[in-house]
mmCIF file of N, CA and C and ligand atoms in Angstrom:
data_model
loop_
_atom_site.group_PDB
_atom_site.id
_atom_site.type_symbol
_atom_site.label_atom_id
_atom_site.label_comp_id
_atom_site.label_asym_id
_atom_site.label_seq_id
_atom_site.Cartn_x
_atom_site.Cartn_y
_atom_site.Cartn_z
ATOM 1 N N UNK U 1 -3.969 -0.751 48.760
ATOM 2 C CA UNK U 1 -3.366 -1.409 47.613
ATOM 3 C C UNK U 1 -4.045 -0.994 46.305
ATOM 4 N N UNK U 2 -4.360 0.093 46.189
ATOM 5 C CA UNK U 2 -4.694 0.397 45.281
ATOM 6 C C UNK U 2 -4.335 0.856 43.686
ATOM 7 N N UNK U 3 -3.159 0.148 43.717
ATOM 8 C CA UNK U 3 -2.052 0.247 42.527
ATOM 9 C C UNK U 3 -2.101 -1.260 42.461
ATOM 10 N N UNK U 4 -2.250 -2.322 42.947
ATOM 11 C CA UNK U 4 -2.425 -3.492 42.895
ATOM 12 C C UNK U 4 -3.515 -3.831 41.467
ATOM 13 N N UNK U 5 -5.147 -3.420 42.642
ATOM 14 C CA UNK U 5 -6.104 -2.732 41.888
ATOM 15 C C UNK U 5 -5.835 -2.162 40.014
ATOM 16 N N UNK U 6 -5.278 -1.492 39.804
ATOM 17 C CA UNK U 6 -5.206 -0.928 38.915
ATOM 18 C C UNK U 6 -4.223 -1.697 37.921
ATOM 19 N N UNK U 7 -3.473 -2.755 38.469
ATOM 20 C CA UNK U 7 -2.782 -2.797 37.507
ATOM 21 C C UNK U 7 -2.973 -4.067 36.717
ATOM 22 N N UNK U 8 -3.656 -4.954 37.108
ATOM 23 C CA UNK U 8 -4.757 -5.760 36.531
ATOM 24 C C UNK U 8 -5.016 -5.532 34.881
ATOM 25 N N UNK U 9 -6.240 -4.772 34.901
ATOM 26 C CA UNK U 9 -6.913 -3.850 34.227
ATOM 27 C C UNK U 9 -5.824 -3.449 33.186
ATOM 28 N N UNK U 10 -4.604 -2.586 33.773
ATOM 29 C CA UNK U 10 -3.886 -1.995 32.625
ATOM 30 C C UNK U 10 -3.131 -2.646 32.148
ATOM 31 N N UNK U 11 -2.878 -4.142 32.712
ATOM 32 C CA UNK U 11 -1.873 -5.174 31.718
ATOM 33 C C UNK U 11 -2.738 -5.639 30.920
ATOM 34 N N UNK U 12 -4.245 -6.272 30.958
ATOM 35 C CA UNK U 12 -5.043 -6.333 30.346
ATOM 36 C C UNK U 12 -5.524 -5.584 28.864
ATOM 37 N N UNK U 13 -5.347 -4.335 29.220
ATOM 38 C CA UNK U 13 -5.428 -3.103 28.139
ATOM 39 C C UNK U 13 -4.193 -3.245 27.830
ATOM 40 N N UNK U 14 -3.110 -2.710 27.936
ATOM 41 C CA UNK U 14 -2.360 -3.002 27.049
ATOM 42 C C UNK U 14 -2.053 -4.601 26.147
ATOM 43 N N UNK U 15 -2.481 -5.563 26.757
ATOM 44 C CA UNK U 15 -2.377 -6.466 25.944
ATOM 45 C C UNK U 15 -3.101 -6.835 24.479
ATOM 46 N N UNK U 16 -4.431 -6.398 25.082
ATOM 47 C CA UNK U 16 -4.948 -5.768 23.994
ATOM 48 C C UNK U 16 -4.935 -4.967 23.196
ATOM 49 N N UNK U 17 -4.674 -3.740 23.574
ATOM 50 C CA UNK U 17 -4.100 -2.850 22.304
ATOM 51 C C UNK U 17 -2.556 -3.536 21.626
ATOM 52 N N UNK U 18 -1.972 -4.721 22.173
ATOM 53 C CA UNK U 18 -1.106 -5.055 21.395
ATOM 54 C C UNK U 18 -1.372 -5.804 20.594
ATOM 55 N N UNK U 19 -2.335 -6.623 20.867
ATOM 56 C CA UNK U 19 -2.950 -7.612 19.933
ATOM 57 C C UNK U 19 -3.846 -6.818 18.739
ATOM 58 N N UNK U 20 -4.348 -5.707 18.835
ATOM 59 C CA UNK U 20 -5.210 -5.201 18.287
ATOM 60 C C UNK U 20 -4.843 -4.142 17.583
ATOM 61 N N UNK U 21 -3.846 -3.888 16.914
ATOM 62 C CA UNK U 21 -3.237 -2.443 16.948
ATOM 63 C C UNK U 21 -4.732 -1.703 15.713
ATOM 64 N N UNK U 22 -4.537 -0.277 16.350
ATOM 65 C CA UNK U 22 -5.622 0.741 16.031
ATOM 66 C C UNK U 22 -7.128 0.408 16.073
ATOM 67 N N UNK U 23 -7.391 -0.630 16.930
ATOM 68 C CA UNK U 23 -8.647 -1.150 17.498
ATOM 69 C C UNK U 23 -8.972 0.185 18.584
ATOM 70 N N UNK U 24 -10.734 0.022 18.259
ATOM 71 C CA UNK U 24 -11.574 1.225 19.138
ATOM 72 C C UNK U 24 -11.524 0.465 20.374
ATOM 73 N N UNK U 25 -12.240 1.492 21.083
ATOM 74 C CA UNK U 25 -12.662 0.998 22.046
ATOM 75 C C UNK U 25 -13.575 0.070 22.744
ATOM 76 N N UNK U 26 -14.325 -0.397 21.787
ATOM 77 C CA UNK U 26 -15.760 -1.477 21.923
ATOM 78 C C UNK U 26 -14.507 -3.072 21.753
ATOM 79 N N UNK U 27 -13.519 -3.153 20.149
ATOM 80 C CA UNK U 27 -12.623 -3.813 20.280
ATOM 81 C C UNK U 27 -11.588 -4.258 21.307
ATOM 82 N N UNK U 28 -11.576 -3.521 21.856
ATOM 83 C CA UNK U 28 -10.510 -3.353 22.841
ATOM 84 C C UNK U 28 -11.105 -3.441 24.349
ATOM 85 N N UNK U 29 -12.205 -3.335 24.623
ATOM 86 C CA UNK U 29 -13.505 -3.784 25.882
ATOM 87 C C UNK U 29 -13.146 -5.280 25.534
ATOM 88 N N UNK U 30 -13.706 -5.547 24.547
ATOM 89 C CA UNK U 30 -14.196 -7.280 23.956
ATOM 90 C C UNK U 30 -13.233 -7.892 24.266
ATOM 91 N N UNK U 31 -11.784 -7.348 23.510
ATOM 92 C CA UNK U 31 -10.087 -8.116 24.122
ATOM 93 C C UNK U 31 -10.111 -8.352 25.252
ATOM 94 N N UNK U 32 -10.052 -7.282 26.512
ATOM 95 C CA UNK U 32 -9.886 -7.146 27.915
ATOM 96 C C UNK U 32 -11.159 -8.250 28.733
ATOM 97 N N UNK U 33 -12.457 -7.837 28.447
ATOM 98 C CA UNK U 33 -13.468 -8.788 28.819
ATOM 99 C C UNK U 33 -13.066 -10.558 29.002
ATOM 100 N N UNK U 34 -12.330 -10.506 27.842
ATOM 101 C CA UNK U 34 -11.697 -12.289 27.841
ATOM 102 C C UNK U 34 -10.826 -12.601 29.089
ATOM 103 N N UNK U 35 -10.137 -11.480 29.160
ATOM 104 C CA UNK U 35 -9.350 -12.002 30.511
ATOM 105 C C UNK U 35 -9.664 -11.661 31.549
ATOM 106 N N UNK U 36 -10.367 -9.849 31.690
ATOM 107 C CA UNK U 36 -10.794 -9.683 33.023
ATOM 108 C C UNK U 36 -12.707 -9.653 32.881
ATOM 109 N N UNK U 37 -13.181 -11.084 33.250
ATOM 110 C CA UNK U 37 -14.829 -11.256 32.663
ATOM 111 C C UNK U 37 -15.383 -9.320 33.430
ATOM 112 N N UNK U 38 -15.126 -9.416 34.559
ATOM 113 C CA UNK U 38 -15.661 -8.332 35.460
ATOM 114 C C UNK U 38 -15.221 -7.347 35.131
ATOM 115 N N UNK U 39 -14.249 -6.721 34.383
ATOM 116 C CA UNK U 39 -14.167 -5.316 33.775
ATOM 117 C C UNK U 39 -14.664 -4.751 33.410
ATOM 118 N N UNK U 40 -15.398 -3.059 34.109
ATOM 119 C CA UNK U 40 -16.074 -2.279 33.590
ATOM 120 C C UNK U 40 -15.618 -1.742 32.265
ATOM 121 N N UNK U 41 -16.930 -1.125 31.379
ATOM 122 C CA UNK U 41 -16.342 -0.467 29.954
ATOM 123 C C UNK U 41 -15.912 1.057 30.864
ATOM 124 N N UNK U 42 -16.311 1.327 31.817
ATOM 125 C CA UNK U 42 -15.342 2.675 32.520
ATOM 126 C C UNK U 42 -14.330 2.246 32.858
ATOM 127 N N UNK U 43 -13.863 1.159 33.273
ATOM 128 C CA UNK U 43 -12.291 1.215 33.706
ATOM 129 C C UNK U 43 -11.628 0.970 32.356
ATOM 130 N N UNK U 44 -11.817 0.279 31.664
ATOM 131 C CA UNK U 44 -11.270 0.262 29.886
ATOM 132 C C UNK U 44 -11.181 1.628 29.727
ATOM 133 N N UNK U 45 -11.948 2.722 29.800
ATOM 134 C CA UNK U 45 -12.151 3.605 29.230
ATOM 135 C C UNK U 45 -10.918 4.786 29.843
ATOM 136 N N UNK U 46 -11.196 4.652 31.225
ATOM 137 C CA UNK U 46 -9.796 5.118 31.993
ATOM 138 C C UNK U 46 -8.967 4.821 32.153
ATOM 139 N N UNK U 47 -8.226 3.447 32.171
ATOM 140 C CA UNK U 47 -7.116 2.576 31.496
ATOM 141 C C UNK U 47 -6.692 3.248 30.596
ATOM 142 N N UNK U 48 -7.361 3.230 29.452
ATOM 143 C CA UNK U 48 -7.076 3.575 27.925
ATOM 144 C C UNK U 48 -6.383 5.059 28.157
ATOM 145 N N UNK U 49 -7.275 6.036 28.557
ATOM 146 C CA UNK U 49 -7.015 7.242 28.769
ATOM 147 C C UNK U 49 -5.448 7.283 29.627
ATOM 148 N N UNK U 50 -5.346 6.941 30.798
ATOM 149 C CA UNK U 50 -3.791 7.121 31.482
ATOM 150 C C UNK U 50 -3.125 6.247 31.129
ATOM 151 N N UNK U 51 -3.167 5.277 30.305
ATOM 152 C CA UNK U 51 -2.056 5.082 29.640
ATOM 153 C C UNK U 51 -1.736 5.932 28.247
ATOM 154 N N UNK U 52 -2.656 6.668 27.845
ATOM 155 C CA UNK U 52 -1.965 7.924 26.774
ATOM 156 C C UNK U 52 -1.487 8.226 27.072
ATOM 157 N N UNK U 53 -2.026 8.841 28.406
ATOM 158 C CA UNK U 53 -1.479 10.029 28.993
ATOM 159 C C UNK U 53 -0.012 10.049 29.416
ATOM 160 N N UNK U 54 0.493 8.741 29.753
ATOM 161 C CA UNK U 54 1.680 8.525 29.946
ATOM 162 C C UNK U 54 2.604 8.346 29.172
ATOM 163 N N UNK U 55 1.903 7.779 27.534
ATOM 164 C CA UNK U 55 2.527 7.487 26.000
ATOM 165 C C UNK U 55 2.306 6.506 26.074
ATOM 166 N N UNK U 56 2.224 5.600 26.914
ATOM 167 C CA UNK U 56 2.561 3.926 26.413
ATOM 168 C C UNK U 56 1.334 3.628 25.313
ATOM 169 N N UNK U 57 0.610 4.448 25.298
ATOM 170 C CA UNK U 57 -0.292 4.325 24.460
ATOM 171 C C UNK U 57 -0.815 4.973 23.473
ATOM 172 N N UNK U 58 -1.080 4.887 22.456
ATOM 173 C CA UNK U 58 -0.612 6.456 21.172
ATOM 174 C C UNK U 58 -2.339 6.211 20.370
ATOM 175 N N UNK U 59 -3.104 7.066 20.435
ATOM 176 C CA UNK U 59 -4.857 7.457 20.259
ATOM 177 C C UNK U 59 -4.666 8.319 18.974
ATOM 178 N N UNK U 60 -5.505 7.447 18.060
ATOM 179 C CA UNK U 60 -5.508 8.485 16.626
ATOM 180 C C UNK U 60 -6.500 8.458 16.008
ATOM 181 N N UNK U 61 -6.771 9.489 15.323
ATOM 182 C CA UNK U 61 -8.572 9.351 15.510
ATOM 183 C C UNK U 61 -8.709 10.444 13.913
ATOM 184 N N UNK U 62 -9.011 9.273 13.292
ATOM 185 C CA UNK U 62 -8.598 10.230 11.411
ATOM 186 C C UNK U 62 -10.223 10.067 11.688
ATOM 187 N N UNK U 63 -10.286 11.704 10.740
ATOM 188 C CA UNK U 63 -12.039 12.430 10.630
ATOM 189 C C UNK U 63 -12.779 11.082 10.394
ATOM 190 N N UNK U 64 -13.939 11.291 10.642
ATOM 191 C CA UNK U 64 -14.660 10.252 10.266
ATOM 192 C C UNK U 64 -15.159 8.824 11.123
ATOM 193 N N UNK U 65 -13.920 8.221 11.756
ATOM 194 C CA UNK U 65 -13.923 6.886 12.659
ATOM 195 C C UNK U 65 -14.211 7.555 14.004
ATOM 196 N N UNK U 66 -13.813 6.981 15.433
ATOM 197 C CA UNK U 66 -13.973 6.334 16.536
ATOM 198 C C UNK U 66 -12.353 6.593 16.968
ATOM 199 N N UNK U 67 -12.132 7.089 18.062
ATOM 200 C CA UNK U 67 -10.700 7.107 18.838
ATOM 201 C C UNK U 67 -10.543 5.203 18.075
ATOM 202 N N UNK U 68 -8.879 5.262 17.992
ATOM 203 C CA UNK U 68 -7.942 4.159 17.889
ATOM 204 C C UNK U 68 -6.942 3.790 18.887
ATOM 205 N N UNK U 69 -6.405 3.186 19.033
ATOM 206 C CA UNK U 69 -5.610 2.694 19.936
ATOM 207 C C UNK U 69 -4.176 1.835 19.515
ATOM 208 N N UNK U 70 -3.163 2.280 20.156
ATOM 209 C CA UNK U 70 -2.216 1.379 19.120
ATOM 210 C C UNK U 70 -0.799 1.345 20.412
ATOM 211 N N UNK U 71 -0.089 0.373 20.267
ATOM 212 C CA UNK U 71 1.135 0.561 21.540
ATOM 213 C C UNK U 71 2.660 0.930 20.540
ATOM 214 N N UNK U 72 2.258 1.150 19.259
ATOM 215 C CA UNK U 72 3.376 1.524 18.831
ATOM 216 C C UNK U 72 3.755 3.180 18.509
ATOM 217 N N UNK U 73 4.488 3.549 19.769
ATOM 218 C CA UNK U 73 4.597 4.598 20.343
ATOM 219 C C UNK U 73 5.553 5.463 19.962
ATOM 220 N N UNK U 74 6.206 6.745 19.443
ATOM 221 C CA UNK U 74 7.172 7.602 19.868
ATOM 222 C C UNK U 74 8.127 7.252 18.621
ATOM 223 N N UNK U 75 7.286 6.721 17.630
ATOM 224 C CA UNK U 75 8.543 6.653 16.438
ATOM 225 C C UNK U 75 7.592 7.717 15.178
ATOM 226 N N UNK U 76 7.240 8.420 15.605
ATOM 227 C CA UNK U 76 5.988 9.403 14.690
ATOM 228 C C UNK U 76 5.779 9.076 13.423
ATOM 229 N N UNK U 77 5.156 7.400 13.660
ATOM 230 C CA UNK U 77 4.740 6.944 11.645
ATOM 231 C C UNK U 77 3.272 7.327 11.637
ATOM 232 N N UNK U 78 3.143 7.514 10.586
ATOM 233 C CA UNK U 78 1.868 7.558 10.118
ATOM 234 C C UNK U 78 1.018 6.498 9.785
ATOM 235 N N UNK U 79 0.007 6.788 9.228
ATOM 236 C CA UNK U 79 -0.840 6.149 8.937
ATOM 237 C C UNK U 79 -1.884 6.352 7.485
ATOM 238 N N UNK U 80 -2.315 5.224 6.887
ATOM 239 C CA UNK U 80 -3.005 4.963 5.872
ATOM 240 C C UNK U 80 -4.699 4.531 6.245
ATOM 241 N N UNK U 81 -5.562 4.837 5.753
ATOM 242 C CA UNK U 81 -6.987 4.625 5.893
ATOM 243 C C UNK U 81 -7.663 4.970 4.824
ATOM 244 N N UNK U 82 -8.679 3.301 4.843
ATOM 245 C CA UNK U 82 -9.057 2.882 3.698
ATOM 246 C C UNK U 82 -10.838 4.177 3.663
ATOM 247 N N UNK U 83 -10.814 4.596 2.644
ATOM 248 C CA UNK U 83 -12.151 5.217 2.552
ATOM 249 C C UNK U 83 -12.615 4.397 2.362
ATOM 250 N N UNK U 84 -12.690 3.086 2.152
ATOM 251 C CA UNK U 84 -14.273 2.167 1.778
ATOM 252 C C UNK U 84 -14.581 1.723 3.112
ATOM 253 N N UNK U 85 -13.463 0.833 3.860
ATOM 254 C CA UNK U 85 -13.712 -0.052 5.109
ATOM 255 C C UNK U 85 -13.330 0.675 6.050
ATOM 256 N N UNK U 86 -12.359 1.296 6.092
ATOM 257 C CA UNK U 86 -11.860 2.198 7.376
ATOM 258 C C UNK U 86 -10.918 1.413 7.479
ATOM 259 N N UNK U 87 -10.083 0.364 7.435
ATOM 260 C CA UNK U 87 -9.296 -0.150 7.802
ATOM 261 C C UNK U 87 -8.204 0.626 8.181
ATOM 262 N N UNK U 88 -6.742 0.385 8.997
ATOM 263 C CA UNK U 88 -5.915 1.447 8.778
ATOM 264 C C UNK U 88 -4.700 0.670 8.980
ATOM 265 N N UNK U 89 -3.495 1.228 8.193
ATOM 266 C CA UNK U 89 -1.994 0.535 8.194
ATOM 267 C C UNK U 89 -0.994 1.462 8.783
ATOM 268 N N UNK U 90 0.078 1.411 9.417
ATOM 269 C CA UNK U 90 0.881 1.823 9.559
ATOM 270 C C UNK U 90 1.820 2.449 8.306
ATOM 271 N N UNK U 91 2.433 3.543 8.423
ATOM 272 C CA UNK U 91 3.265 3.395 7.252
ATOM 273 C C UNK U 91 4.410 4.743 8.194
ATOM 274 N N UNK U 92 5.611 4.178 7.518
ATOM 275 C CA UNK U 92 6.757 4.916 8.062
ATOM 276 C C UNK U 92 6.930 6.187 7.781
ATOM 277 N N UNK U 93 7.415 6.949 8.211
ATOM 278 C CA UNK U 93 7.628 8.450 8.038
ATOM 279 C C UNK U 93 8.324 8.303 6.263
ATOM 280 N N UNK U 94 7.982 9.223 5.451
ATOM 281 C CA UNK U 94 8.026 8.953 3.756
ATOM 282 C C UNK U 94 9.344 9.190 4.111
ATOM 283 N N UNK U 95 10.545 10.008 4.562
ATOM 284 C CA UNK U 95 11.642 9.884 4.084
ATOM 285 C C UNK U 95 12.824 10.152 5.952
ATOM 286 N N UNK U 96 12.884 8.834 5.478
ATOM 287 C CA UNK U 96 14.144 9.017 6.854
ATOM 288 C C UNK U 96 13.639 9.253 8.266
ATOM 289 N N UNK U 97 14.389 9.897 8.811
ATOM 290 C CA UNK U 97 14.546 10.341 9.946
ATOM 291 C C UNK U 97 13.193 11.389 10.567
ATOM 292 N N UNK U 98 12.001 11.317 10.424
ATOM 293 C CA UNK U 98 10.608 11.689 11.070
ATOM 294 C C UNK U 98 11.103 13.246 10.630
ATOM 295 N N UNK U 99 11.650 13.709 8.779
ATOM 296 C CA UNK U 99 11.556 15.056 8.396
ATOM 297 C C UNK U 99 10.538 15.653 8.531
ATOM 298 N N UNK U 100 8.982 15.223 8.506
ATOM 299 C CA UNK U 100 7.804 15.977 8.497
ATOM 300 C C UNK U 100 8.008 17.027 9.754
ATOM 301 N N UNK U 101 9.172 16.543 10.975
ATOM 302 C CA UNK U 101 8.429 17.336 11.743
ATOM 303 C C UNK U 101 9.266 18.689 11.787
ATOM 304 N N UNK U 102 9.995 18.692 11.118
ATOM 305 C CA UNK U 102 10.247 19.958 10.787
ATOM 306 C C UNK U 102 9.719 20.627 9.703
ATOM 307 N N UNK U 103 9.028 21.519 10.447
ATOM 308 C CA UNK U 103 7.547 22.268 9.511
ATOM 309 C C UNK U 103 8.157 23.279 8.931
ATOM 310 N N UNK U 104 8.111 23.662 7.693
ATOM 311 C CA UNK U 104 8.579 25.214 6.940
ATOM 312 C C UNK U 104 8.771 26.027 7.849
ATOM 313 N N UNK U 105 7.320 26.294 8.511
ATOM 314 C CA UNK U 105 7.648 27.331 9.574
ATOM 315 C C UNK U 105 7.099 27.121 10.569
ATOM 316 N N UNK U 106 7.650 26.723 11.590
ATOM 317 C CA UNK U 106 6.838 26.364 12.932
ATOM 318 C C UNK U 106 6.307 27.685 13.963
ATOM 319 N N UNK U 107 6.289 28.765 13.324
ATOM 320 C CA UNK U 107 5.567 29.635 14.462
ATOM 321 C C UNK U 107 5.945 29.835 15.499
ATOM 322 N N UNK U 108 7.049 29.137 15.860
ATOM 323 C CA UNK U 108 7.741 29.704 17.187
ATOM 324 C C UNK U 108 7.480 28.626 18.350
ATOM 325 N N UNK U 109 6.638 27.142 17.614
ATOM 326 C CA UNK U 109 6.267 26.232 18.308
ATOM 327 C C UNK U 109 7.491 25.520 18.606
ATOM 328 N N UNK U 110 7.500 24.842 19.601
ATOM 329 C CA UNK U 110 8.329 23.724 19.723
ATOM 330 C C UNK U 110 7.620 22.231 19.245
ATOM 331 N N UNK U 111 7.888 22.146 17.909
ATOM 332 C CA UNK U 111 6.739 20.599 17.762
ATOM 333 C C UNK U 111 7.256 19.495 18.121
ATOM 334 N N UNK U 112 6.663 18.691 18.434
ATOM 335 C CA UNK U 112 6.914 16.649 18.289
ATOM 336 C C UNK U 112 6.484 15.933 17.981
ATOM 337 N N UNK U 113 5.152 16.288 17.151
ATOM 338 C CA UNK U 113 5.122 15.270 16.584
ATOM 339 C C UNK U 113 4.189 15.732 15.027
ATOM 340 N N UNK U 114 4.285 14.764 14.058
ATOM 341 C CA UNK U 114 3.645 15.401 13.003
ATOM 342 C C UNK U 114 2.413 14.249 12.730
ATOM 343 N N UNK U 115 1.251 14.312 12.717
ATOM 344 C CA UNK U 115 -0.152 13.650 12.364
ATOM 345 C C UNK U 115 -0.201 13.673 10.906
ATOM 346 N N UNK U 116 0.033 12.683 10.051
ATOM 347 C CA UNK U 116 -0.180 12.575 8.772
ATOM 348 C C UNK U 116 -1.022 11.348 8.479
ATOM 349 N N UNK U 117 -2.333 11.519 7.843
ATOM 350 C CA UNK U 117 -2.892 10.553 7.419
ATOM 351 C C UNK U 117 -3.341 10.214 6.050
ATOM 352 N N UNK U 118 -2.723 9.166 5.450
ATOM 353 C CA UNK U 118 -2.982 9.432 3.768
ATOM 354 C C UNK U 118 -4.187 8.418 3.965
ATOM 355 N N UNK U 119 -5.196 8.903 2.674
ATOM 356 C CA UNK U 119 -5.971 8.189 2.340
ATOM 357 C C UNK U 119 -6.359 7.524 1.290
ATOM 358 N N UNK U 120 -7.052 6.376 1.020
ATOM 359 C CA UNK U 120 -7.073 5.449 -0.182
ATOM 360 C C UNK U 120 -7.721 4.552 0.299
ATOM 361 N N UNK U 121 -7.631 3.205 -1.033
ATOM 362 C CA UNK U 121 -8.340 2.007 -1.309
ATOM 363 C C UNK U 121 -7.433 0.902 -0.340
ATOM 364 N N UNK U 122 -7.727 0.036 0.671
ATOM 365 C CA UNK U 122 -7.055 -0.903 0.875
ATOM 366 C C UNK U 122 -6.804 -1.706 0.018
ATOM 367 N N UNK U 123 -6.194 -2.647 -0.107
ATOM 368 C CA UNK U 123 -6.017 -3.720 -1.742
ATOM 369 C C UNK U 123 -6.790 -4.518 -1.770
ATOM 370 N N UNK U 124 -7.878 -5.391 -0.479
ATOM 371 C CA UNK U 124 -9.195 -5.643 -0.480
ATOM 372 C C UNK U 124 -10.202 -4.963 -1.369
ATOM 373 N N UNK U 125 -10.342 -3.435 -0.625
ATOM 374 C CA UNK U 125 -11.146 -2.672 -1.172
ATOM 375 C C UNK U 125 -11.333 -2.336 -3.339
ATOM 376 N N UNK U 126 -9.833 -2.010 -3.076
ATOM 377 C CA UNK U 126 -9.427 -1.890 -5.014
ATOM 378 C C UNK U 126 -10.009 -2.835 -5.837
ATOM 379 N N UNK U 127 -9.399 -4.174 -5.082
ATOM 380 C CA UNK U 127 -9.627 -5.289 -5.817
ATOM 381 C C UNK U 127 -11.210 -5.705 -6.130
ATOM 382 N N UNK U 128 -11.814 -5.531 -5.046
ATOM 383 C CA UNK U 128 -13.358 -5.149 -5.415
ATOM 384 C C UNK U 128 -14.133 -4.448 -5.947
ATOM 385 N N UNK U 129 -13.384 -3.582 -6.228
ATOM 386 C CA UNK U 129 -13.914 -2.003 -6.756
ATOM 387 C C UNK U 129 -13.689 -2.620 -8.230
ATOM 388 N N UNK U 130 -12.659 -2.813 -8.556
ATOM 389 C CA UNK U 130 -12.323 -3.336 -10.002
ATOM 390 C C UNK U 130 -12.703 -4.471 -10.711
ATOM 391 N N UNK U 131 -12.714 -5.781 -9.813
ATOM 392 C CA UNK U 131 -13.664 -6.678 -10.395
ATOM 393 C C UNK U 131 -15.338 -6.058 -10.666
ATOM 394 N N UNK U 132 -15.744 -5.512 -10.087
ATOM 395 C CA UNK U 132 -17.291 -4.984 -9.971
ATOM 396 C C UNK U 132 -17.086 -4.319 -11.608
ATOM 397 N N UNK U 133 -16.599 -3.530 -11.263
ATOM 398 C CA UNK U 133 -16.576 -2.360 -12.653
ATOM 399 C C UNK U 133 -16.199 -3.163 -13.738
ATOM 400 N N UNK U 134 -15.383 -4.445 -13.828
ATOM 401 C CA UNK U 134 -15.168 -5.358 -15.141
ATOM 402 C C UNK U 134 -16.968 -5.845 -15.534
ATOM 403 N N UNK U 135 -16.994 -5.739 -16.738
ATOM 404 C CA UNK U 135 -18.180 -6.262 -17.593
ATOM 405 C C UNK U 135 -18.230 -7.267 -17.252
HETATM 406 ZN ZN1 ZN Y 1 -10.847 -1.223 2.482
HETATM 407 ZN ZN1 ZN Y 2 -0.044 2.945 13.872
#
């Protein structure tokens, strides 16, 4: 029964990465820990991994941070990240129908998906930045 076994663990992880969207992996241990006390950080860790691997689970990892984790899958939005906190937002493909992924010139690739990450101030972050700098 070793799909029994396993599937514990991966309702667990995914519940967490739903609750948590673009939470690491230490976040996403801590989620799972609540429900399964006895869960290794290796089975989180391999959880995490085959459910990429399958999509249900979509890993994004802008320079700088820690793999992310997120269950919102297969609609190729991007993402926003704060240079002060790291925080990160979702944001929809800028125009329509996921145009990025048709690249000027794709090289002869067959692509699917396009990785765009803009960066900036969260409105936390701004708003602090700007009171500070007021006299
Ligand atoms: Zn911020
Ligand atoms: Zn996202």
């Amino acid at each position: 029964m070793a799909n029994l076994r396993v599937t514990r663990p991966r309702i667990a992880v995914l519940e967490a990465v739903r609750a948590h969207p673009h939470a690491d992996t230490e976040t996403i241990f801590g989620a799972v820990r609540v429900a399964l006390p006895d869960v290794s950080r290796q089975a989180v860790y391999d959880v995490l991994a085959a459910l990429t691997a399958v999509g249900l689970v979509r890993r994004i990892q802008p320079s700088g941070s820690v793999a992310r984790y997120e269950v919102r899958v297969g609609d190729n939005h991007h993402h926003v990240v704060c240079r002060s906190c790291g925080v990160i937002a979702d944001i929809d493909c800028a125009v329509g129908e996921a145009p990025c992924l048709t690249a000027s010139d794709d090289n002869g690739f067959s692509v699917d998906e396009a990785e765009v990450i803009y960066w900036g101030l969260c409105p936390d972050c701004s708003t602090s930045q700007a009171s500070r700098s007021r006299p």
